[in-house]
XYZ file of C-alpha atoms in Angstrom:
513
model
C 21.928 35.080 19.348
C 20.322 32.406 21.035
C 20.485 30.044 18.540
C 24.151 30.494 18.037
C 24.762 30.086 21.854
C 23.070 26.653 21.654
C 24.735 25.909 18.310
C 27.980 26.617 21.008
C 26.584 24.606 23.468
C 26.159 21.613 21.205
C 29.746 21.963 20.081
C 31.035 21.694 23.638
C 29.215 19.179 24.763
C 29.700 16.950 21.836
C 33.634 17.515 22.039
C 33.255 15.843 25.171
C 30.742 13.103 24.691
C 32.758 11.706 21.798
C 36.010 12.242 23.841
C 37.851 14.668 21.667
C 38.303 17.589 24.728
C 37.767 17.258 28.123
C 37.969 20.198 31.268
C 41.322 19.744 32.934
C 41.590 18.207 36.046
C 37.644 18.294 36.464
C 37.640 16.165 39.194
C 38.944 18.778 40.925
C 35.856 21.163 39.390
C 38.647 21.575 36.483
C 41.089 24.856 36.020
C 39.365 27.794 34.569
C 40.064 28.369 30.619
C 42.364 24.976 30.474
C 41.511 21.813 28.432
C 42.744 18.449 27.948
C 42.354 16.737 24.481
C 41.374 13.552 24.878
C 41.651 10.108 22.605
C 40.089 11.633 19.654
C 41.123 15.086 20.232
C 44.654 14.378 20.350
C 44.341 12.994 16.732
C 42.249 15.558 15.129
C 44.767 17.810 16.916
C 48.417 15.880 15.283
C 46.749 15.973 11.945
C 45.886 19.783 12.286
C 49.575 20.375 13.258
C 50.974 18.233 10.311
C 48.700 19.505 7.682
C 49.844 22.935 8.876
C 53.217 21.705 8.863
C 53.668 19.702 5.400
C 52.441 22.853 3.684
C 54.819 25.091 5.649
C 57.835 23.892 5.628
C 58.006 19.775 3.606
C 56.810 22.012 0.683
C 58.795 25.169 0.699
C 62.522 24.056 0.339
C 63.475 27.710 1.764
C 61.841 26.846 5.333
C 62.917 24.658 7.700
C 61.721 24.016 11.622
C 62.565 24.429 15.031
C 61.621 23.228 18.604
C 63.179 26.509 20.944
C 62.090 25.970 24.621
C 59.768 27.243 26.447
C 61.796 28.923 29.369
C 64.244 31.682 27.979
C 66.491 33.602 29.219
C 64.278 36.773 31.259
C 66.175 39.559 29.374
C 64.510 37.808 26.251
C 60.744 39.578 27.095
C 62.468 42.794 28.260
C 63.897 43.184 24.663
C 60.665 42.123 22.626
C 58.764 44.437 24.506
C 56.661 42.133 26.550
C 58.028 43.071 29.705
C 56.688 46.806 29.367
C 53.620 46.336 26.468
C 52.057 42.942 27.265
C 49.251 44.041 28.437
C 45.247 43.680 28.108
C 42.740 46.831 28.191
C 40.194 45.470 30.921
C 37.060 47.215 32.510
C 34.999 45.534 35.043
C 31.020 45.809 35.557
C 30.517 47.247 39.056
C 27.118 45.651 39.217
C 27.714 42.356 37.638
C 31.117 42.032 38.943
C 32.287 40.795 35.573
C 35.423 41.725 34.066
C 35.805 42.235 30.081
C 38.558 43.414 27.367
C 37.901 46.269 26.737
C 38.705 46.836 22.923
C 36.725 43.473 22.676
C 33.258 45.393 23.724
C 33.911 48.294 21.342
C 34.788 45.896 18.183
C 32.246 43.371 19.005
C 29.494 46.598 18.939
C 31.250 47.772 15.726
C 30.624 44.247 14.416
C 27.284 44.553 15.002
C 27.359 47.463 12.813
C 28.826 45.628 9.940
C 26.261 43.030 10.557
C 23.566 45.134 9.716
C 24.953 46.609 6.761
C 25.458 42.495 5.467
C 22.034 42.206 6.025
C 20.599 45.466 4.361
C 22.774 44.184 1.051
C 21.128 40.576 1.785
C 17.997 42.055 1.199
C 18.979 43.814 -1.738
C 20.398 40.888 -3.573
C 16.657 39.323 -3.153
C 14.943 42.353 -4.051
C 17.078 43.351 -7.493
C 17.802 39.599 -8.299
C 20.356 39.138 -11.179
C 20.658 43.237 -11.862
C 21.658 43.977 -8.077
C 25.209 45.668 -8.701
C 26.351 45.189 -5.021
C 29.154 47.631 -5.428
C 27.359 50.422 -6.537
C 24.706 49.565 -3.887
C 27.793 49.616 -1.000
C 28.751 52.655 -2.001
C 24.771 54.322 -2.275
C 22.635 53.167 0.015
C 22.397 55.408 2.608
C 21.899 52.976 5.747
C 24.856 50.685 4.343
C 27.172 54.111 4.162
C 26.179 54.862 7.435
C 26.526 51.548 9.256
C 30.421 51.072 7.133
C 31.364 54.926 8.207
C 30.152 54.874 12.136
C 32.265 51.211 11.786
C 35.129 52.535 10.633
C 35.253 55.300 12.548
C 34.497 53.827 15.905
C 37.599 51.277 14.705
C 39.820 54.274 13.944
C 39.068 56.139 17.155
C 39.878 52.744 19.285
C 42.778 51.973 17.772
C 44.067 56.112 18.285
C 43.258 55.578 21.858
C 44.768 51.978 22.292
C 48.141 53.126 20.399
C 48.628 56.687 22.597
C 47.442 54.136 25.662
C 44.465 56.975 26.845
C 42.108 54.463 28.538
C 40.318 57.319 29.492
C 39.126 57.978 25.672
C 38.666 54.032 25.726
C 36.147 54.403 28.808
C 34.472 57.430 27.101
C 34.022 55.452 24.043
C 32.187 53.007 25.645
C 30.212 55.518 27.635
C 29.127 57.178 24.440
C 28.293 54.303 22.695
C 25.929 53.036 25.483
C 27.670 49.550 25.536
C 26.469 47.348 28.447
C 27.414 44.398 30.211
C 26.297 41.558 27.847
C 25.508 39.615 30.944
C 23.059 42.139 32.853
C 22.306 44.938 30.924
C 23.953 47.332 33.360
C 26.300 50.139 32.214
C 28.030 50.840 35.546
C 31.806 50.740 34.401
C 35.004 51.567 36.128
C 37.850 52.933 35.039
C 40.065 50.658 32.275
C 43.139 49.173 33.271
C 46.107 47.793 31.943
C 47.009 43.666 33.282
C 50.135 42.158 32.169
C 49.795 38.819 30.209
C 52.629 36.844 31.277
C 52.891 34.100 33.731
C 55.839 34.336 35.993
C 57.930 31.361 37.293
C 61.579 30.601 38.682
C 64.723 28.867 38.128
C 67.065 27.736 40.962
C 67.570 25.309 43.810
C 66.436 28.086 46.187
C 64.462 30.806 47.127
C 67.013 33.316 48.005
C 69.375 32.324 44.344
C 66.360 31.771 42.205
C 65.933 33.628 38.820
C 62.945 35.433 37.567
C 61.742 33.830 34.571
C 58.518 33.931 32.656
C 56.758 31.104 30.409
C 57.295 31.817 26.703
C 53.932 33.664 25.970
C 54.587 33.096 21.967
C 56.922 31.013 20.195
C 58.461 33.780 18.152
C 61.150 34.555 20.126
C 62.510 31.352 20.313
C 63.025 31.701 16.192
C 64.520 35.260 16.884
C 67.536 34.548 19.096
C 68.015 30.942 17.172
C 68.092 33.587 13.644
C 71.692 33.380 12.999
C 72.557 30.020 14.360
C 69.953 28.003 11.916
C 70.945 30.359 9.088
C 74.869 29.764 9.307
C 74.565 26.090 9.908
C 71.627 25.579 7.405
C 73.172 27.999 4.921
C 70.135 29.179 4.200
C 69.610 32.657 1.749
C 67.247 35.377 2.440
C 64.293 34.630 2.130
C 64.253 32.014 3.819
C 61.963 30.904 6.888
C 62.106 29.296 10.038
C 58.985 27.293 11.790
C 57.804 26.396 14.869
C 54.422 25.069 16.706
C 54.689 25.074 19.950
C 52.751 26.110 23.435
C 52.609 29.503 24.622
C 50.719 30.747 28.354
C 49.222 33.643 28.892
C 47.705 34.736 31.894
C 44.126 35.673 30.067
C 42.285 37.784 32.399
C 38.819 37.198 30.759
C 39.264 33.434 29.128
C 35.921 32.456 27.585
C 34.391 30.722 24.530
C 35.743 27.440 25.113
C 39.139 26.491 23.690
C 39.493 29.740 21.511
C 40.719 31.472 24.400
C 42.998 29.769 26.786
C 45.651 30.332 29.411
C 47.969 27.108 28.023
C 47.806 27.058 23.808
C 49.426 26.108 20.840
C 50.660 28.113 17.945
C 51.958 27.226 15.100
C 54.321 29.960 13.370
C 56.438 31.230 10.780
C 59.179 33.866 10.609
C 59.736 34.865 7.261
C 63.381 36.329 7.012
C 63.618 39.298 3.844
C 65.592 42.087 1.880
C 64.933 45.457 3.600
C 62.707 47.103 1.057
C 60.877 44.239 0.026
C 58.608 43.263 2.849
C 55.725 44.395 1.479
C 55.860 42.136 -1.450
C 56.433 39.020 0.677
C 53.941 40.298 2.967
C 51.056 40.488 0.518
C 52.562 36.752 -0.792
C 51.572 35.056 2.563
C 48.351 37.302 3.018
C 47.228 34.918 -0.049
C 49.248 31.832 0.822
C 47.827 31.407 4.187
C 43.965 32.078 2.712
C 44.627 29.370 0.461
C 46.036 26.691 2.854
C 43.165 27.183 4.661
C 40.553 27.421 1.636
C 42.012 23.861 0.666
C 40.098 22.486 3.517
C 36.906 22.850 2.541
C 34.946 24.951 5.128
C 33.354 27.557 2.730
C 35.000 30.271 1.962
C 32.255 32.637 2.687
C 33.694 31.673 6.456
C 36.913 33.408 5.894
C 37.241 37.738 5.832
C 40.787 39.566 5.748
C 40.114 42.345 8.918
C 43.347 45.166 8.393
C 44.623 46.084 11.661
C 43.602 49.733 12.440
C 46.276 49.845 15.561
C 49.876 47.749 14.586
C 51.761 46.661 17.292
C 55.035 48.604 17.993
C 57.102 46.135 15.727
C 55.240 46.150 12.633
C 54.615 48.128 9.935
C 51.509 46.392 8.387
C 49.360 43.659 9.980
C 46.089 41.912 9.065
C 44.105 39.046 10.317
C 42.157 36.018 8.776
C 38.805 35.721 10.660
C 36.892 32.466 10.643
C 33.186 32.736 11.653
C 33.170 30.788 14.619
C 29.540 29.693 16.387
C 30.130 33.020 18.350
C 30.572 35.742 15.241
C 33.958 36.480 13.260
C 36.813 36.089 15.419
C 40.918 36.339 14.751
C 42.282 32.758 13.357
C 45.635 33.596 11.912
C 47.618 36.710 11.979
C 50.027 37.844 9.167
C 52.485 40.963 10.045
C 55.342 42.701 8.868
C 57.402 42.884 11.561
C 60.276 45.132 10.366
C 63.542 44.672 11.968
C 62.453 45.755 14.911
C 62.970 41.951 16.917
C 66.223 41.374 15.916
C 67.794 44.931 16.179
C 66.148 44.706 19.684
C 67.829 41.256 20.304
C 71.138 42.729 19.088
C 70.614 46.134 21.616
C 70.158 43.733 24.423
C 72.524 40.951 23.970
C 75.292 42.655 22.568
C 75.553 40.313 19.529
C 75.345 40.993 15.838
C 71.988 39.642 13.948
C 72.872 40.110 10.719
C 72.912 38.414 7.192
C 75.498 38.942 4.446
C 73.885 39.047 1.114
C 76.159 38.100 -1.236
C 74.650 39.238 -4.384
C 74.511 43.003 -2.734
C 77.426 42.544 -1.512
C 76.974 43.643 1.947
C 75.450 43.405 5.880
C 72.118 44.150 6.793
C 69.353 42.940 9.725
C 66.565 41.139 7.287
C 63.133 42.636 7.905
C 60.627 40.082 8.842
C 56.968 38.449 7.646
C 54.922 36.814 10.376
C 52.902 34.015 9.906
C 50.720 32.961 13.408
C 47.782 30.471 13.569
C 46.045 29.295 16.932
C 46.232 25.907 16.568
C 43.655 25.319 19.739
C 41.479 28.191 17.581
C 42.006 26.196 14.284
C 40.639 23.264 16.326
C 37.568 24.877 16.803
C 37.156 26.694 13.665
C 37.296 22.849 12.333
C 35.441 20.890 14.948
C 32.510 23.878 15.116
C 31.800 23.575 11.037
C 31.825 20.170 11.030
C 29.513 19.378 13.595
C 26.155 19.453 11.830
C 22.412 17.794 12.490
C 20.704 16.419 9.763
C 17.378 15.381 8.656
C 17.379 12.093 6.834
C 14.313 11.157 4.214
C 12.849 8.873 6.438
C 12.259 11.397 8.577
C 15.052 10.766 11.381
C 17.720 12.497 11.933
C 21.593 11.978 12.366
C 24.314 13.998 14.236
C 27.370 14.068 11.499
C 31.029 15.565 12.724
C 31.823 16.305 8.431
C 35.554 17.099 9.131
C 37.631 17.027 6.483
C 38.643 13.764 5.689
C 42.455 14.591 5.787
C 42.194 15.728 9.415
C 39.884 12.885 10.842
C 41.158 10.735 13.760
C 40.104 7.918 12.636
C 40.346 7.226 9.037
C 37.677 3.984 8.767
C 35.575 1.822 11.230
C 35.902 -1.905 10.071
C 32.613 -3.569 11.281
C 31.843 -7.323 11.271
C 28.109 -7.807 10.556
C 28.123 -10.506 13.562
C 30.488 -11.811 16.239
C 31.147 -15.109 14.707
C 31.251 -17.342 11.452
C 34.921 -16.051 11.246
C 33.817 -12.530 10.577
C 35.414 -10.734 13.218
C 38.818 -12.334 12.511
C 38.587 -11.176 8.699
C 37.637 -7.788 10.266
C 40.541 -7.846 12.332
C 42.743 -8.976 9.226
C 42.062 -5.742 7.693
C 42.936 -3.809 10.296
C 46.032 -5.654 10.736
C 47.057 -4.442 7.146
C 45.234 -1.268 6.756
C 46.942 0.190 10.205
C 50.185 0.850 8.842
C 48.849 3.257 6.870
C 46.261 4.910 8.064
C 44.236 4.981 11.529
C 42.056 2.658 12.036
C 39.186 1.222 14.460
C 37.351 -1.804 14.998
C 33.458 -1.923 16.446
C 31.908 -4.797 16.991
C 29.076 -3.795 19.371
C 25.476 -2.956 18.846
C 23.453 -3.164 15.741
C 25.282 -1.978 12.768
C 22.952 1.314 11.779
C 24.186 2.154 15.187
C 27.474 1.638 14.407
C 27.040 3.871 11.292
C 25.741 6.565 13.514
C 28.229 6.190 16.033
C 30.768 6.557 13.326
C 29.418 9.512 12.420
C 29.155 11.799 15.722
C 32.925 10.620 15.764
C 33.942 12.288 12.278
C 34.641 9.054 10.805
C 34.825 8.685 6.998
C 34.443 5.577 6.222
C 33.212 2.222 7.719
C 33.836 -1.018 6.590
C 31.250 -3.868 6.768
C 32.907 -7.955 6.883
C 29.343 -9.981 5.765
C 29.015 -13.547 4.557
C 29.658 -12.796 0.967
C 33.138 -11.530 2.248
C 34.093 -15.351 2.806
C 32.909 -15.881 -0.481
C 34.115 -13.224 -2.737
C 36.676 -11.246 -0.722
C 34.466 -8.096 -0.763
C 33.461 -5.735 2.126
C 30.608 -2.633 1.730
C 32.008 0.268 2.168
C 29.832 3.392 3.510
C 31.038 6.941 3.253
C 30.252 9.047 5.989
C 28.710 12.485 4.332
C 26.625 10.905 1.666
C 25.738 7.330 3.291
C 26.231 5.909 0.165
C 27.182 2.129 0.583
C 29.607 0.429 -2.125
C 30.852 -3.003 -2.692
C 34.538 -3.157 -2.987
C 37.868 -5.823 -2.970
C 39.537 -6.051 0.159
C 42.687 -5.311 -1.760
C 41.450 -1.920 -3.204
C 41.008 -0.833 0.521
C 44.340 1.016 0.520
C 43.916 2.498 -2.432
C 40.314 3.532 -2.025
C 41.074 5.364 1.907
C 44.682 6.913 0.462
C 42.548 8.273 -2.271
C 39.997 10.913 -0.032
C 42.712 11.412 3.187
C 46.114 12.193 1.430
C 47.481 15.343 2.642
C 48.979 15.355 -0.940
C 45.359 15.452 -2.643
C 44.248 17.709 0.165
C 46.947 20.229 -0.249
C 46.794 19.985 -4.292
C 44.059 22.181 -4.029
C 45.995 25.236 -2.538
């Protein structure tokens, strides 16, 4: 545990040591659980969102975007269901006067349980070597049966508890299972209580005339009431989608672990509009679509787990998330749900106004079910920043701090480096800039020895840097040095383009999927 809280550590402080995320307003002593993304940040950030966004909707010809606003009309949250079910389980520690989720101790104890069963099949694999049958061994071993039941049915009891809303049982179950304050040890709990997410603001010239409102506290919505205006002046034909990123505020109670849990976030989502009936199908479609996108990137897939929802939310009818091993132990990423008809039926009960599609080829009016697609984009962030970051030990010996992000998301694409200030070299240097910039992004360092640069380069996630020597006046050649394997080439100036476009194309990137 203590290695993966430094490992955490090292990830903070990096992110703002190389200018990629900064506390907010921290001359002030900063805003609890709020972050600015800085120079670098912002980048790595865009290129998230558009990677997210060419594979959602430039590549599906049945999906198209949206921007919906942030404030909405209030009645909006009464009919989702925020307005009454918002809410957080939270206990606090009498002793440490800490406050914690709840259903966030119980799962991360169950965890713990899984973790142990991962470990007693670990062992196995060594011990039995090429004849280890890890099914049969799952379903024998008596510790690994035990550790998988007492999971699943400390999971099943939670969710029981969560979805009749008896706290009570939620209290008892972390009585029984002697779960303590993670900070002090102590178990001396009061009762759970319910806290209501969303942040509440108002619109109006005046105090006495203002109106209630809330900020948005997911995008969702917005597609929702906008359902029947893009389909009717998009034509579009069930199935069909409709996508948005966007930020969302919620007013997180307990807001830890860096950017993975914030009051101000992004999401980027996608409502996926279907026949009644066939849900399930499209639902199980984007279960593997989703694992694929984010396969493509590169960041192991022994990183990724499916985790089936043991309580749904009152508007679906199946739900599942994909967790990404972050430095602090599997955590939610995206969330895929079938989310009936229950938004739009609601939306129609409230505002009086039919949400419905006609299907021709049935011949007939219906409210389409729907198929949820939700990534954090802050969490994605993370998930991508965290894996990259890595220290290694060089064969001379030394070592090297090396942010490996995937090339396709990098800020900056290539470093162009002049071996000296002068003999022309830095005006050549510039010269490629000047032509490679339209293209891609691109940086110019001059200062300091040029192993430095390298190294520099390569805290900051870039991929490639690009040395102007002597023999570039002669020859029109540059070195170029790629960032994970330090290998050094000698290339044409006029294959730069060519070379860059080859490793950061979202087109290459996403050809994987």
């Amino acid at each position: 545990m203590a290695k993966q809280e430094d490992i955490f550590k090292n990830v903070i402080s990096h992110a703002k040591e190389y200018g990629f995320i900064f506390p907010s307003s921290e001359i002030y002593d900063g805003l609890s659980a709020v972050y600015d993304y800085a120079q670098n940040g912002v980048e790595l950030k865009k290129n998230i969102r558009e990677y997210w966004w060419k594979a959602m909707v430039q590549m599906n010809e049945n999906i198209v975007g949206l921007d919906a606003s942030i404030l909405m009309h209030p009645t909006t949250w009464k009919a989702s269901g925020h307005v009454d079910a918002f809410n957080d389980p939270l206990i606090d520690n009498k002793d440490s006067k800490r406050r914690y989720r709840a259903d966030v101790l119980i799962e991360d104890y169950a965890e713990k349980l899984n973790i142990k069963a991962i470990k007693e099949i670990e062992k196995a694999k060594v011990r039995f070597g090429d004849a280890f049958n890890e099914a049969e061994f799952v379903s024998t071993n008596p510790r690994v049966v035990e550790y998988k039941a007492r999971e699943r049915e400390i999971l099943e009891r939670l969710g029981r508890s969560l979805g009749n809303e008896d706290l009570e049982d939620v209290k008892a179950l972390i009585e029984e299972l002697e779960i303590a304050c993670p900070e002090t040890g102590s178990r001396n709990w009061t009762e759970v209580r319910q806290f209501n997410l969303m942040f509440g603001t108002k619109l109006g010239a005046s105090a006495d005339t203002a109106m209630d409102l809330y900020l948005r506290p997911e995008t969702a919505q917005g597609i929702f009431v906008n359902f029947l205006n893009v389909q009717k002046s998009g034509r579009m034909k069930v199935p069909f989608g409709i996508a948005q990123t966007g930020k969302a505020f919620r007013n997180e109670i307990v807001a830890r672990q860096f950017i993975f849990r914030m009051r101000e976030f992004e999401q980027m989502e996608m409502q996926f509009f279907v026949r009644p009936g066939e849900e399930m199908k499209h639902y199980e479609f984007w279960k593997d679509a989703r694992l694929k996108w984010h396969l493509s990137l590169g960041l192991g897939k022994e990183n990724y787990r499916f985790h089936d929802h043991e309580k749904l939310a009152h508007y679906a009818n199946a739900a599942a998330d994909i967790e990404f091993n972050f430095p602090f132990g599997f955590k939610e990423l995206e969330g895929i749900h079938s989310r009936t008809d229950f938004d739009l039926k609601a939306h129609e009960q409230f505002s009086g106004r039919k949400l419905q599609y006609f299907d021709a080829e049935l011949n007939k009016n219906y409210v389409p079910y729907v198929v949820e697609t939700s990534v954090g984009l802050d969490r994605m962030f993370l998930a991508v920043f965290a894996t990259s970051l890595k220290e290694e030990t060089l064969e001379d010996g030394s070592t090297r701090t090396v942010l490996q992000l995937p090339s396709v998301l990098a800020p900056t694409k290539a470093a162009v480096l002049p071996l000296v200030k002068k003999d022309g070299l830095p005006e050549i240097a510039h010269q490629i800039i000047a032509d490679l910039k339209w293209d891609f992004s691109v940086t110019y360092d001059e200062k300091d020895a040029v192993g430095r640069r390298y190294r520099r380069q390569d805290a900051l996630g870039t991929p490639f840097c690009i040395t102007v020597d002597h023999q570039t006046i002669e020859d029109q050649t540059v070195t170029i040095r790629h960032r994970d394997t330090m290998k050094q080439d000698r290339v044409a100036i006029a294959d730069l383009k060519e070379l860059i476009d080859n490793e950061v194309s979202m087109k290459n990137w996403l050809m994987k999927m």
